[in-house]
Coordinates of C-alpha atoms and ligand atoms in Angstrom, one line a residue:
X1 CA 99.5 221.0 217.5
X2 CA 100.6 223.3 214.7
X3 CA 104.3 222.7 215.4
X4 CA 104.0 218.9 215.6
X5 CA 106.3 217.2 213.2
X6 CA 108.1 213.8 212.9
X7 CA 111.7 213.5 211.8
X8 CA 111.9 210.8 209.2
X9 CA 115.4 210.2 207.9
X10 CA 118.4 212.1 206.5
X11 CA 119.2 212.3 202.8
X12 CA 122.9 213.0 202.5
X13 CA 122.8 214.9 205.7
X14 CA 119.5 216.8 205.1
X15 CA 116.8 216.0 207.6
X16 CA 113.4 215.1 206.1
X17 CA 110.6 216.1 208.5
X18 CA 106.9 215.3 208.2
X19 CA 104.4 217.8 209.5
X20 CA 101.7 216.2 211.6
X21 CA 98.9 217.4 209.3
X22 CA 100.5 215.2 206.6
X23 CA 99.2 212.1 208.4
X24 CA 95.7 213.6 208.2
X25 CA 96.1 213.9 204.5
X26 CA 97.3 210.3 204.2
X27 CA 94.3 209.1 206.3
X28 CA 91.9 211.2 204.2
X29 CA 93.3 209.8 201.0
X30 CA 93.1 206.2 202.3
X31 CA 89.4 206.8 203.1
X32 CA 88.7 208.3 199.7
X33 CA 90.4 205.2 198.1
X34 CA 88.4 202.8 200.2
X35 CA 85.1 204.5 199.2
X36 CA 86.1 204.2 195.6
X37 CA 87.4 200.6 195.4
X38 CA 87.8 199.0 198.8
X39 CA 91.3 197.8 199.9
X40 CA 92.8 197.9 196.4
X41 CA 91.6 201.5 196.4
X42 CA 93.4 202.3 199.7
X43 CA 96.6 200.8 198.2
X44 CA 96.2 202.8 195.0
X45 CA 95.5 206.2 196.5
X46 CA 98.2 205.8 199.2
X47 CA 100.8 204.7 196.7
X48 CA 99.9 207.6 194.4
X49 CA 100.1 210.1 197.3
X50 CA 103.5 208.8 198.5
X51 CA 104.8 208.8 194.9
X52 CA 103.6 212.4 194.5
X53 CA 105.2 213.6 197.7
X54 CA 108.4 211.8 196.8
X55 CA 108.5 214.0 193.7
X56 CA 107.9 217.0 196.0
X57 CA 110.9 215.9 198.1
X58 CA 113.1 215.5 195.0
X59 CA 112.1 219.0 193.9
X60 CA 113.2 220.4 197.3
X61 CA 116.4 218.3 197.1
X62 CA 117.1 220.0 193.8
X63 CA 117.1 223.4 195.6
X64 CA 119.0 222.0 198.6
X65 CA 121.9 220.3 196.7
X66 CA 122.4 223.3 194.5
X67 CA 122.3 225.6 197.6
X68 CA 125.0 223.4 199.3
X69 CA 127.2 223.7 196.2
X70 CA 127.3 227.4 197.0
X71 CA 128.0 226.8 200.7
X72 CA 124.5 227.5 201.9
X73 CA 123.5 225.3 204.8
X74 CA 120.2 223.4 204.6
X75 CA 118.6 222.7 208.0
X76 CA 115.8 220.5 206.9
X77 CA 113.1 219.8 204.3
X78 CA 109.6 220.1 205.9
X79 CA 106.8 218.2 204.2
X80 CA 103.3 219.6 204.6
X81 CA 100.0 218.8 202.8
X82 CA 100.4 222.0 200.7
X83 CA 103.9 221.0 199.6
X84 CA 107.5 220.9 200.7
X85 CA 109.8 223.6 202.1
X86 CA 113.6 223.5 202.2
X87 CA 114.9 225.6 205.1
X88 CA 118.1 227.4 204.3
X89 CA 120.5 229.1 206.7
X90 CA 120.5 232.1 204.4
X91 CA 119.6 232.8 200.7
X92 CA 122.6 234.2 198.9
X93 CA 122.0 237.7 197.5
X94 CA 124.0 237.1 194.4
X95 CA 121.3 237.0 191.7
X96 CA 123.0 234.3 189.7
X97 CA 123.2 231.9 192.7
X98 CA 119.6 232.6 193.8
X99 CA 118.6 232.0 190.2
X100 CA 120.3 228.6 189.9
X101 CA 119.2 227.4 193.4
X102 CA 115.6 228.3 192.5
X103 CA 115.5 227.0 188.9
X104 CA 116.9 223.6 190.1
X105 CA 113.5 222.7 191.8
X106 CA 111.3 222.9 188.7
X107 CA 114.1 221.4 186.6
X108 CA 113.9 218.2 188.7
X109 CA 110.2 217.9 188.0
X110 CA 110.8 218.2 184.3
X111 CA 113.6 215.6 184.5
X112 CA 111.2 213.2 186.4
X113 CA 108.5 213.8 183.7
X114 CA 111.0 212.9 181.0
X115 CA 112.0 209.7 182.8
X116 CA 108.3 208.9 183.3
X117 CA 107.7 209.4 179.7
X118 CA 110.1 206.5 179.0
X119 CA 108.4 204.5 181.7
X120 CA 104.8 204.9 180.4
X121 CA 106.1 204.2 176.9
X122 CA 107.4 200.8 178.0
X123 CA 104.4 199.9 180.2
X124 CA 101.8 200.8 177.6
X125 CA 100.7 197.2 177.2
X126 CA 100.9 196.0 180.8
X127 CA 97.7 194.3 181.8
X128 CA 95.6 195.9 184.5
X129 CA 96.2 194.2 187.8
X130 CA 93.6 194.0 190.6
X131 CA 93.8 197.7 191.1
X132 CA 91.5 200.6 190.1
X133 CA 93.9 201.4 187.3
X134 CA 97.1 200.1 185.7
X135 CA 100.8 200.8 186.3
X136 CA 100.6 202.7 183.0
X137 CA 97.9 205.0 184.4
X138 CA 100.0 205.5 187.5
X139 CA 102.9 206.6 185.4
X140 CA 100.7 209.0 183.4
X141 CA 99.2 210.6 186.4
X142 CA 102.6 211.1 188.0
X143 CA 104.0 212.5 184.7
X144 CA 101.3 215.1 184.3
X145 CA 101.6 216.0 188.0
X146 CA 105.3 216.7 187.6
X147 CA 104.7 218.9 184.6
X148 CA 102.0 220.8 186.5
X149 CA 104.3 221.1 189.5
X150 CA 107.2 222.4 187.4
X151 CA 105.0 224.9 185.5
X152 CA 103.0 226.0 188.6
X153 CA 106.3 226.8 190.4
X154 CA 107.5 228.9 187.5
X155 CA 104.5 231.3 187.8
X156 CA 106.3 234.6 188.7
X157 CA 104.7 235.2 192.1
X158 CA 106.0 234.7 195.7
X159 CA 106.1 232.3 197.5
X160 CA 106.5 230.2 194.3
X161 CA 110.0 229.6 192.7
X162 CA 108.9 231.9 189.8
X163 CA 108.8 234.9 192.2
X164 CA 112.4 234.3 193.3
X165 CA 113.5 233.7 189.7
X166 CA 111.9 237.0 188.7
X167 CA 113.5 238.8 191.6
X168 CA 116.9 237.3 190.8
X169 CA 116.6 238.5 187.2
X170 CA 115.5 242.0 188.3
X171 CA 118.4 242.1 190.9
X172 CA 121.0 241.9 188.1
X173 CA 119.9 245.6 187.3
X174 CA 118.4 246.8 190.6
X175 CA 119.3 246.6 194.3
X176 CA 118.0 243.5 196.1
X177 CA 115.4 245.5 197.9
X178 CA 114.1 247.2 194.8
X179 CA 114.1 243.9 192.9
X180 CA 112.0 242.4 195.7
X181 CA 109.7 245.4 195.7
X182 CA 109.0 245.0 191.9
X183 CA 108.7 241.2 192.0
X184 CA 106.2 241.5 194.9
X185 CA 104.3 244.3 193.1
X186 CA 104.0 242.2 189.9
X187 CA 102.9 239.3 192.0
X188 CA 100.3 241.4 193.8
X189 CA 98.9 242.7 190.5
X190 CA 98.7 239.2 189.1
X191 CA 97.1 237.9 192.3
X192 CA 94.5 240.8 192.3
X193 CA 93.6 239.9 188.7
X194 CA 93.3 236.3 189.7
X195 CA 91.1 237.2 192.7
X196 CA 88.7 239.2 190.5
X197 CA 88.6 236.5 187.9
X198 CA 87.9 233.9 190.6
X199 CA 85.1 236.0 192.0
X200 CA 83.7 236.5 188.6
X201 CA 83.8 232.8 187.8
X202 CA 82.4 231.9 191.3
X203 CA 85.6 229.8 192.1
X204 CA 86.0 230.7 195.7
X205 CA 88.9 228.3 196.3
X206 CA 90.9 230.2 193.6
X207 CA 90.0 233.5 195.3
X208 CA 91.5 232.2 198.6
X209 CA 94.6 230.9 196.8
X210 CA 95.1 234.3 195.1
X211 CA 94.5 236.1 198.3
X212 CA 97.2 234.0 199.9
X213 CA 99.6 234.8 197.0
X214 CA 98.8 238.5 197.3
X215 CA 99.7 238.5 201.0
X216 CA 102.8 236.3 200.5
X217 CA 104.2 238.9 198.1
X218 CA 103.6 241.6 200.6
X219 CA 105.1 239.6 203.4
X220 CA 108.2 238.8 201.4
X221 CA 108.9 242.5 200.7
X222 CA 108.1 243.6 204.3
X223 CA 110.3 240.9 205.8
X224 CA 113.2 242.0 203.7
X225 CA 112.5 245.7 204.4
X226 CA 112.6 244.9 208.1
X227 CA 115.9 243.0 207.8
X228 CA 117.5 245.9 205.8
X229 CA 116.4 248.4 208.4
X230 CA 117.8 246.3 211.2
X231 CA 121.0 245.9 209.3
X232 CA 121.1 249.7 208.8
X233 CA 120.4 250.2 212.5
X234 CA 123.3 248.0 213.6
X235 CA 125.6 249.5 211.1
X236 CA 124.7 252.9 212.6
X237 CA 125.3 251.7 216.1
X238 CA 128.7 250.2 215.2
X239 CA 129.6 253.5 213.3
X240 CA 128.7 255.6 216.4
X241 CA 130.6 253.3 218.7
X242 CA 133.7 253.5 216.5
X243 CA 133.4 257.3 216.3
X244 CA 133.3 257.5 220.1
X245 CA 136.4 255.4 220.4
X246 CA 138.3 257.2 217.6
X247 CA 141.1 259.4 218.9
X248 CA 140.4 263.1 218.4
X249 CA 142.6 264.8 215.7
X250 CA 146.0 265.5 217.1
X251 CA 145.6 263.1 220.0
X252 CA 147.5 259.9 219.9
X253 CA 145.7 256.8 220.9
X254 CA 147.4 255.1 223.8
X255 CA 148.9 251.8 222.8
X256 CA 147.0 248.9 224.1
X257 CA 150.0 246.8 224.7
X258 CA 153.4 248.1 225.6
X259 CA 156.1 246.2 223.9
Ligands
LIG1 ZN1 110.7 225.0 194.6

């Protein structure tokens, strides 16, 4: 059931996929809305949820379109209740490119917030319809969410965009592996502080969130370390193979093709 997903539609060639659990979130939000204000409540909470996740998709498209400009293939965007994820063929190891691809996501959120600012400014005096709140409130909620989304993603920890931005900045001076090590270490220190603060404040959801961030940092570094070792292993195999097939000094290699 974990792998269940629904392909929705393509946006300029990029497949948008909905994880099954997203439907549960939609149902849960509708029930919450009904409890609060009956059918108008269902309409309100569903519209808000869809608007919110549209912003999540736009954020991911920001990454995706920037990645494509650098020739990186984007397989799909997967929407889950915890957020969206653009799946790239490979992340370029040039720090400047990774930086731009990553920064493009939060930049989209700030751009949406700026547009919504204009929207709420013009709908300030719209009368409240038969809904729990007005169009103006809708705009305001979405605006603040986008600012939160942009800022939250800039926190310098993996798997957030901020972690990648920090890595890209470190990678201008260090090797990619060392840059990842230090970005992951900084993330783990911040997460550990967050976990202690969460325990101290009795906020156990925060403790779980920071524990997740702690292990995500570790996983990011370990995955890269494994890839680097595999690459080194295959480089070694190729080098040994070439050494075996190199003619010994003084011995001429027989030509493969006689003219
Ligand atoms: Zn992002």
